[in-house]
Structures are given as C-alpha cells and as structure tokens.
Amino acid sequence: MRYILGIETSCDETSVAVLERRTVRSSVVASQAQLHAQWGGVVPEAAARQHVERLNPVLQQALDEAGVALRQIDAIAVTNRPGLVGALVVGLAAAKALAFALQKPFVGVNHLEGHLYSAFLMEPDADIPFPHLALIVSGGHTELILAHGHGDYALLGHTLDDAAGEAFDKTARLLGLNYPGGPEIDRRANQGDPNAFLFPRARVEGWNFSFSGLKTAVRREVERLRAHNALDEATLNNLCASFQQAVLDALIEKTLEAAQAHRVGILIVVGGVAANSALQAQMRTACSAAGLTLKIPPPKYCTDNAAMIALAGYFRLLAGERADYDLDAYANAPLGCLES
Ligand code: KG4
Ligand code: ZN
C-alpha cells in the first residue's frame, strides 16, 4: 500500500490529500469560511452544496500536486463521523464511488481520530511514543484523551457545554467580529491586555471543561460597555485578550494536571484552536517547566484537513480494516466510537 487518498468534508472545509505511506504528498483545503461569514456561522445545507461543487476540483488539484494519477491510488480514507451529516455524505459518496471504480479498499475515519493523527504528520518516520496525552481543541470538541496505542484511547474528560473553538466563535460574534472568530480574537489579543478584565475560570470536576459561563460574563461586560459607549478598538482588543486568557488558563491548568496524574511525559495539542499563537507560547512555557514534551502540528494541520484523515486511515488499513459499501455517516460519534 503506497498511495492513500484522504477525503474530509465533515464541516466547512473541502479537503483532499495524497499520502505516500506516512508522508504527505499533497494536502488541498478549500475553505468555505468566507461563504458562511455572511451568516455568522456554518449553515449545514450551504456547506453540503459547496462540498458537491468543490470536491472534484480539489481532488484533481491534490492528485496534480502529488504527481500521482488516480489509478495509482491504493486505498481511500474518508471522514464518516462525527460532523454535519449532509456534508459528510458528500465525501463518503465520493470515496465509495472511487473505491468502486478503482476496485480498491476504503475505510471510514472518525474525525477526532484524524485530529489525533495530525501530530503524527510531523513525524513521518516514527510514532510519537505511547502512552501520551492528547488535548483536542476544535470548533466542535474539547477533549482530553489518553492514547495507549494506535486505535486504543481512553477519554479522560470533555467540555460540559461549549467547545473551546465554539467559545471563540460565539464570543467573536457578540463582539461584532467576523466568522470564524478564533483567528480574529488571536490577532486582536496580541494587541490587548489579558488582565484588563477579570473573567471567571470555571472550576469543573474531573478532567472536564466548561466555557459557557465565560461567554455569558463577556456578554454582560460588552452590554455594560456598549451602554456607556465605551467599546472602542483598544477596549475590544483588551476584551479579546482577557477572554482568550481565561480559556487558555483553563485548558493549560487542566491538561498539565492530567498529564501529571497519569504520569505521561508527552502531550500533543491538536484541532483548530491549537493554531492559537498565545496557546502555543503559553503551553510551551508550561510544558518545559513541568518537564513535558509538547507537540503541536503546524497551523495548516491544526485546522481541518484531509492529510490527518488519510494518516489515521492508513493505520487502520495496515491493521486490516476495510469498510463495506453500506458504510453510513453519523452526526455524533463520541470517543467510545474510536473502536480499535
Ligand atoms: O479543527 P477545526 O478546523 O474544525 C473542527 O473540527 O471544529 O477547528 C475550527 C475552530 C474554529 O472554532 C476556529 O475559530 C478555531 O478552530 N480556530 C482558532 C484559531 N484558528 C482556528 N481559535 C483560536 N485561535 C486561532 N488562531
Ligand atoms: Zn476538526
């Protein structure tokens, strides 16, 4: 098995990648962010229709950039859960059609497992040693996972309400910033004072997180500032920095405690929010003080991409997994569905 084609259409990124075994030959991502910005968030039907339009050109571009012909593809990996079902089925139907036409095997990949493997894209020649701790922070998920081996995971904790990326996006919206809010808050926070406003850090039991109280606290502050006509650019930057710091404090503190409690020496941080510049810097400082090895993929592999899906699929294919043509798409697939 030499060339693996990855397909990702679970949300608002149409992505196709070609791997040569564990090495990325191409990874093309067509983002729909601009389309959805007019509605302030992802509109599922619009996302699905956009995938229908974009998938074939993105596939062609991925093959061209890899210098690989379609007939050379040995196997296909496709995200089939969790995600927007209407969006998932576009990629899934394409994967089945290709597998059928080429008479090659295909596997369905859990999107979260894909994010876990984004860290492995940094090490095409070697595994990140197991066990290690993984923090997945994306638009839909915030989970702490103990990875014992390939396909062998234990969920330690998760968010009880909003995902970290969702908190960024919702807060950005109430601040009047564009979708997706994460990158914009990141940029503004770099020019603001993280101590200007003291927002609550939710104390949640176990290895869980909660961000909805924080969002409400920011809303109250914004309403107060608007009533006093005091929401100028500098204040907006301070709000972004103070909100972001509250999210990062919660993420970093819990994650380091979990690493210590489970005696793991390696931490990977993946998902769209892992692209956050302050999270990267502060996590790096905290990990080096605690003697932890930290791995965060480059930003293009933090956000949704098909290269991570292809790599997760590659390991499942190597383990002998093959999907049937009746493979379905699922909106929800908690970690229990990361069956080994
Ligand atoms: O992993 P991802 O691309 O999609 C999901 O699986 O959800 O994550 C998207 C999320 C969005 O909520 C976006 O606002 C957030 O990642 N994000 C960021 C940054 N870049 C993307 N959040 C904070 N800072 C960033 N630089
Ligand atoms: Zn994702």
Short mmCIF file of C-alpha atoms in Angstrom, two decimals, residues 13-308:
data_model
loop_
_atom_site.label_atom_id
_atom_site.label_comp_id
_atom_site.label_asym_id
_atom_site.label_seq_id
_atom_site.Cartn_x
_atom_site.Cartn_y
_atom_site.Cartn_z
CA GLU A 13 -13.58 22.60 4.67
CA THR A 14 -13.48 20.58 1.45
CA SER A 15 -10.19 18.76 1.60
CA VAL A 16 -8.36 16.01 -0.27
CA ALA A 17 -4.85 14.76 0.43
CA VAL A 18 -2.47 12.21 -1.04
CA LEU A 19 -0.08 10.37 1.27
CA GLU A 20 2.81 8.18 0.16
CA ARG A 21 2.67 5.82 3.11
CA ARG A 22 3.12 8.24 6.06
CA THR A 23 4.45 11.16 4.06
CA VAL A 24 2.18 13.96 2.80
CA ARG A 25 2.50 14.33 -0.99
CA SER A 26 -0.29 16.92 -1.20
CA SER A 27 -3.00 18.37 1.03
CA VAL A 28 -5.51 20.72 -0.57
CA VAL A 29 -8.06 22.57 1.57
CA ALA A 30 -10.85 24.69 0.08
CA SER A 31 -12.28 26.67 2.97
CA GLN A 32 -15.90 27.83 2.91
CA ALA A 33 -15.28 30.31 5.75
CA GLN A 34 -15.98 33.32 3.52
CA LEU A 35 -19.30 31.87 2.36
CA HIS A 36 -20.51 31.18 5.90
CA ALA A 37 -19.22 34.51 7.28
CA GLN A 38 -22.34 36.26 5.86
CA TRP A 39 -24.49 34.14 8.22
CA GLY A 40 -22.10 34.34 11.20
CA GLY A 41 -21.65 30.55 11.32
CA VAL A 42 -21.80 27.35 9.28
CA VAL A 43 -25.13 26.76 7.50
CA PRO A 44 -25.28 22.96 7.04
CA GLU A 45 -27.13 22.83 3.73
CA ALA A 46 -24.91 25.51 2.19
CA ALA A 47 -21.85 23.56 3.39
CA ALA A 48 -23.09 20.34 1.77
CA ARG A 49 -23.85 22.06 -1.54
CA GLN A 50 -20.44 23.71 -1.54
CA HIS A 51 -18.75 20.32 -0.99
CA VAL A 52 -20.66 18.99 -4.04
CA GLU A 53 -19.29 21.88 -6.13
CA ARG A 54 -15.72 21.82 -4.85
CA LEU A 55 -14.83 18.20 -4.23
CA ASN A 56 -13.85 17.16 -7.78
CA PRO A 57 -11.62 20.19 -8.48
CA VAL A 58 -10.00 19.77 -5.05
CA LEU A 59 -9.42 16.06 -5.79
CA GLN A 60 -7.86 16.89 -9.17
CA GLN A 61 -5.61 19.52 -7.58
CA ALA A 62 -4.48 17.12 -4.84
CA LEU A 63 -3.56 14.46 -7.46
CA ASP A 64 -1.77 17.05 -9.64
CA GLU A 65 0.23 18.48 -6.73
CA ALA A 66 1.20 14.97 -5.61
CA GLY A 67 2.16 13.97 -9.17
CA VAL A 68 0.07 10.84 -8.70
CA ALA A 69 -2.55 9.51 -11.15
CA LEU A 70 -5.91 8.34 -9.84
CA ARG A 71 -5.21 4.76 -10.98
CA GLN A 72 -2.11 4.72 -8.72
CA ILE A 73 -4.19 5.22 -5.55
CA ASP A 74 -4.07 2.06 -3.41
CA ALA A 75 -6.68 2.91 -0.75
CA ILE A 76 -9.10 5.64 0.33
CA ALA A 77 -9.77 7.06 3.81
CA VAL A 78 -12.82 9.23 4.36
CA THR A 79 -14.28 11.04 7.38
CA ASN A 80 -17.69 9.47 8.10
CA ARG A 81 -18.25 10.72 11.68
CA PRO A 82 -18.84 12.98 13.63
CA GLY A 83 -19.93 16.04 11.67
CA LEU A 84 -22.74 17.60 9.65
CA VAL A 85 -24.43 14.59 8.05
CA GLY A 86 -25.30 16.40 4.82
CA ALA A 87 -21.66 17.45 4.49
CA LEU A 88 -20.23 14.05 5.47
CA VAL A 89 -22.28 12.13 2.88
CA VAL A 90 -20.74 14.14 0.03
CA GLY A 91 -17.24 12.93 0.89
CA LEU A 92 -18.49 9.46 1.77
CA ALA A 93 -20.30 9.01 -1.55
CA ALA A 94 -17.22 10.22 -3.42
CA ALA A 95 -14.99 7.77 -1.51
CA LYS A 96 -17.32 4.87 -2.28
CA ALA A 97 -17.51 5.80 -5.96
CA LEU A 98 -13.71 5.98 -6.20
CA ALA A 99 -13.24 2.72 -4.28
CA PHE A 100 -15.77 1.01 -6.55
CA ALA A 101 -14.31 2.36 -9.78
CA LEU A 102 -10.73 1.61 -8.77
CA GLN A 103 -11.63 -1.66 -7.01
CA LYS A 104 -9.54 -0.55 -4.01
CA PRO A 105 -10.27 -0.73 -0.27
CA PHE A 106 -11.63 2.20 1.72
CA VAL A 107 -12.11 2.95 5.43
CA GLY A 108 -14.28 5.39 7.38
CA VAL A 109 -12.35 7.59 9.80
CA ASN A 110 -13.56 9.27 13.00
CA HIS A 111 -12.77 12.97 12.56
CA LEU A 112 -11.41 13.16 16.13
CA GLU A 113 -9.02 10.32 15.47
CA GLY A 114 -7.93 12.28 12.41
CA HIS A 115 -7.08 15.25 14.63
CA LEU A 116 -5.03 12.95 16.88
CA TYR A 117 -3.02 11.82 13.85
CA SER A 118 -2.33 15.41 12.76
CA ALA A 119 0.50 15.36 15.33
CA PHE A 120 1.94 12.25 13.65
CA LEU A 121 2.17 14.14 10.35
CA MET A 122 5.12 15.97 11.94
CA GLU A 123 6.98 12.64 12.34
CA PRO A 124 6.66 10.73 9.05
CA ASP A 125 9.32 8.21 10.10
CA ALA A 126 8.42 7.44 13.71
CA ASP A 127 5.48 7.16 16.08
CA ILE A 128 5.00 9.62 18.88
CA PRO A 129 5.69 7.26 21.80
CA PHE A 130 2.70 5.82 23.66
CA PRO A 131 1.18 6.45 26.09
CA HIS A 132 0.71 10.13 25.52
CA LEU A 133 -1.90 12.69 26.43
CA ALA A 134 -3.85 14.49 23.71
CA LEU A 135 -5.81 17.72 24.03
CA ILE A 136 -8.25 18.13 21.13
CA VAL A 137 -9.47 21.72 20.92
CA SER A 138 -11.62 22.42 17.88
CA GLY A 139 -14.85 24.13 16.87
CA GLY A 140 -16.92 21.11 17.84
CA HIS A 141 -14.83 19.38 20.51
CA THR A 142 -12.71 19.89 23.60
CA GLU A 143 -11.45 16.54 24.84
CA LEU A 144 -8.61 15.17 26.91
CA ILE A 145 -7.60 11.76 25.68
CA LEU A 146 -5.09 9.25 26.94
CA ALA A 147 -3.69 7.43 23.90
CA HIS A 148 -2.32 3.98 24.81
CA GLY A 149 -1.57 2.92 21.24
CA HIS A 150 -2.90 3.14 17.68
CA GLY A 151 -6.69 2.97 17.92
CA ASP A 152 -6.54 2.49 21.71
CA TYR A 153 -7.85 5.55 23.51
CA ALA A 154 -9.37 6.48 26.86
CA LEU A 155 -11.47 9.63 27.16
CA LEU A 156 -10.40 11.43 30.35
CA GLY A 157 -12.57 14.50 30.04
CA HIS A 158 -14.51 16.76 27.74
CA THR A 159 -16.35 20.05 27.71
CA LEU A 160 -19.66 20.07 29.57
CA ASP A 161 -21.06 22.81 27.30
CA ASP A 162 -19.34 24.81 24.55
CA ALA A 163 -16.20 23.57 22.79
CA ALA A 164 -13.20 25.91 23.06
CA GLY A 165 -13.42 26.92 19.38
CA GLU A 166 -17.16 27.42 19.73
CA ALA A 167 -16.48 29.78 22.67
CA PHE A 168 -14.05 31.73 20.47
CA ASP A 169 -16.57 31.88 17.61
CA LYS A 170 -19.57 32.84 19.78
CA THR A 171 -17.60 35.46 21.72
CA ALA A 172 -16.27 36.93 18.48
CA ARG A 173 -19.84 37.16 17.21
CA LEU A 174 -21.06 39.04 20.24
CA LEU A 175 -18.07 41.38 19.89
CA GLY A 176 -19.19 42.04 16.28
CA LEU A 177 -16.17 40.26 14.75
CA ASN A 178 -16.25 38.06 11.66
CA TYR A 179 -16.66 34.27 11.49
CA PRO A 180 -14.56 32.27 12.25
CA GLY A 181 -13.76 34.20 15.39
CA GLY A 182 -10.72 32.27 16.63
CA PRO A 183 -8.08 33.74 14.31
CA GLU A 184 -9.50 37.29 14.73
CA ILE A 185 -9.52 37.07 18.55
CA ASP A 186 -5.97 35.64 18.38
CA ARG A 187 -4.81 38.67 16.33
CA ARG A 188 -6.56 41.25 18.50
CA ALA A 189 -5.48 39.59 21.76
CA ASN A 190 -1.86 40.12 20.76
CA GLN A 191 -2.53 43.87 20.92
CA GLY A 192 -4.60 43.76 24.11
CA ASP A 193 -4.08 43.39 27.86
CA PRO A 194 -5.08 39.93 29.19
CA ASN A 195 -5.51 41.41 32.67
CA ALA A 196 -7.78 44.29 31.66
CA PHE A 197 -10.92 42.30 32.56
CA LEU A 198 -11.10 39.50 35.09
CA PHE A 199 -13.35 36.84 33.57
CA PRO A 200 -14.28 33.68 35.51
CA ARG A 201 -12.28 30.46 35.26
CA ALA A 202 -14.86 27.72 35.73
CA ARG A 203 -13.89 25.10 38.29
CA VAL A 204 -15.19 21.86 36.88
CA GLU A 205 -14.84 18.42 38.40
CA GLY A 206 -12.56 15.78 36.93
CA TRP A 207 -10.78 16.42 33.66
CA ASN A 208 -13.73 18.30 32.21
CA PHE A 209 -14.08 21.85 30.93
CA SER A 210 -16.82 24.48 30.77
CA PHE A 211 -16.82 27.67 28.73
CA SER A 212 -20.45 28.82 28.63
CA GLY A 213 -20.18 30.86 31.87
CA LEU A 214 -17.22 32.73 30.42
CA LYS A 215 -19.18 33.61 27.29
CA THR A 216 -22.02 34.98 29.46
CA ALA A 217 -19.57 37.05 31.51
CA VAL A 218 -18.15 38.58 28.32
CA ARG A 219 -21.69 39.32 27.08
CA ARG A 220 -22.53 41.19 30.29
CA GLU A 221 -19.33 43.22 30.07
CA VAL A 222 -19.99 44.06 26.41
CA GLU A 223 -23.53 45.20 27.20
CA ARG A 224 -22.22 47.39 30.03
CA LEU A 225 -19.53 48.91 27.80
CA ARG A 226 -21.99 49.50 24.93
CA ALA A 227 -24.41 51.23 27.32
CA HIS A 228 -21.58 53.61 28.25
CA ASN A 229 -20.45 53.97 24.63
CA ALA A 230 -17.05 52.71 25.73
CA LEU A 231 -16.42 49.85 23.30
CA ASP A 232 -13.54 51.38 21.35
CA GLU A 233 -10.84 49.44 19.45
CA ALA A 234 -8.42 49.29 22.40
CA THR A 235 -11.17 48.03 24.72
CA LEU A 236 -12.18 45.46 22.12
CA ASN A 237 -8.59 44.19 21.99
CA ASN A 238 -8.50 44.05 25.80
CA LEU A 239 -11.75 42.06 25.84
CA CYS A 240 -10.29 39.62 23.30
CA ALA A 241 -7.06 39.23 25.30
CA SER A 242 -8.87 38.78 28.63
CA PHE A 243 -11.38 36.29 27.20
CA GLN A 244 -8.64 34.32 25.46
CA GLN A 245 -6.54 34.21 28.64
CA ALA A 246 -9.46 32.75 30.61
CA VAL A 247 -9.83 29.96 28.01
CA LEU A 248 -6.09 29.27 27.94
CA ASP A 249 -5.76 29.22 31.75
CA ALA A 250 -8.47 26.56 31.97
CA LEU A 251 -7.03 24.47 29.13
CA ILE A 252 -3.42 24.63 30.30
CA GLU A 253 -4.07 24.04 34.00
CA LYS A 254 -6.34 21.01 33.49
CA THR A 255 -4.15 19.46 30.82
CA LEU A 256 -0.97 19.69 32.87
CA GLU A 257 -2.73 18.28 35.95
CA ALA A 258 -3.99 15.37 33.85
CA ALA A 259 -0.52 14.70 32.43
CA GLN A 260 0.91 14.59 35.94
CA ALA A 261 -1.89 12.41 37.34
CA HIS A 262 -1.49 9.88 34.52
CA ARG A 263 2.29 10.08 34.57
CA VAL A 264 2.69 10.75 30.87
CA GLY A 265 5.69 12.65 29.55
CA ILE A 266 4.32 13.63 26.15
CA LEU A 267 1.47 15.98 25.29
CA ILE A 268 0.01 16.63 21.86
CA VAL A 269 -2.34 19.56 21.27
CA VAL A 270 -4.45 19.36 18.11
CA GLY A 271 -7.54 20.91 16.49
CA GLY A 272 -8.22 24.40 15.16
CA VAL A 273 -7.67 26.19 18.49
CA ALA A 274 -4.18 24.62 18.70
CA ALA A 275 -3.28 27.15 15.98
CA ASN A 276 -3.76 29.93 18.58
CA SER A 277 -0.46 31.79 18.98
CA ALA A 278 -0.82 32.51 22.71
CA LEU A 279 -1.92 28.92 23.44
CA GLN A 280 1.19 27.64 21.68
CA ALA A 281 3.53 30.01 23.52
CA GLN A 282 1.99 29.50 26.96
CA MET A 283 1.63 25.74 26.58
CA ARG A 284 5.29 25.56 25.55
CA THR A 285 6.39 27.50 28.66
CA ALA A 286 4.18 25.44 30.98
CA CYS A 287 5.33 22.13 29.46
CA SER A 288 9.01 22.97 29.65
CA ALA A 289 8.59 23.98 33.34
CA ALA A 290 6.81 20.65 34.01
CA GLY A 291 9.33 18.57 32.03
CA LEU A 292 6.74 17.57 29.43
CA THR A 293 7.49 17.08 25.73
CA LEU A 294 4.97 19.10 23.70
CA LYS A 295 3.96 18.51 20.09
CA ILE A 296 1.67 20.89 18.21
CA PRO A 297 1.27 20.44 14.44
CA PRO A 298 1.82 23.41 12.12
CA PRO A 299 -1.35 25.55 11.79
CA LYS A 300 -2.35 24.05 8.41
CA TYR A 301 -2.65 20.64 10.11
CA CYS A 302 -4.36 22.01 13.26
CA THR A 303 -7.45 23.07 11.34
CA ASP A 304 -9.48 20.55 9.35
CA ASN A 305 -7.55 18.82 6.58
CA ALA A 306 -7.60 15.51 4.72
CA ALA A 307 -3.92 14.66 5.38
CA MET A 308 -4.71 13.78 9.01
#
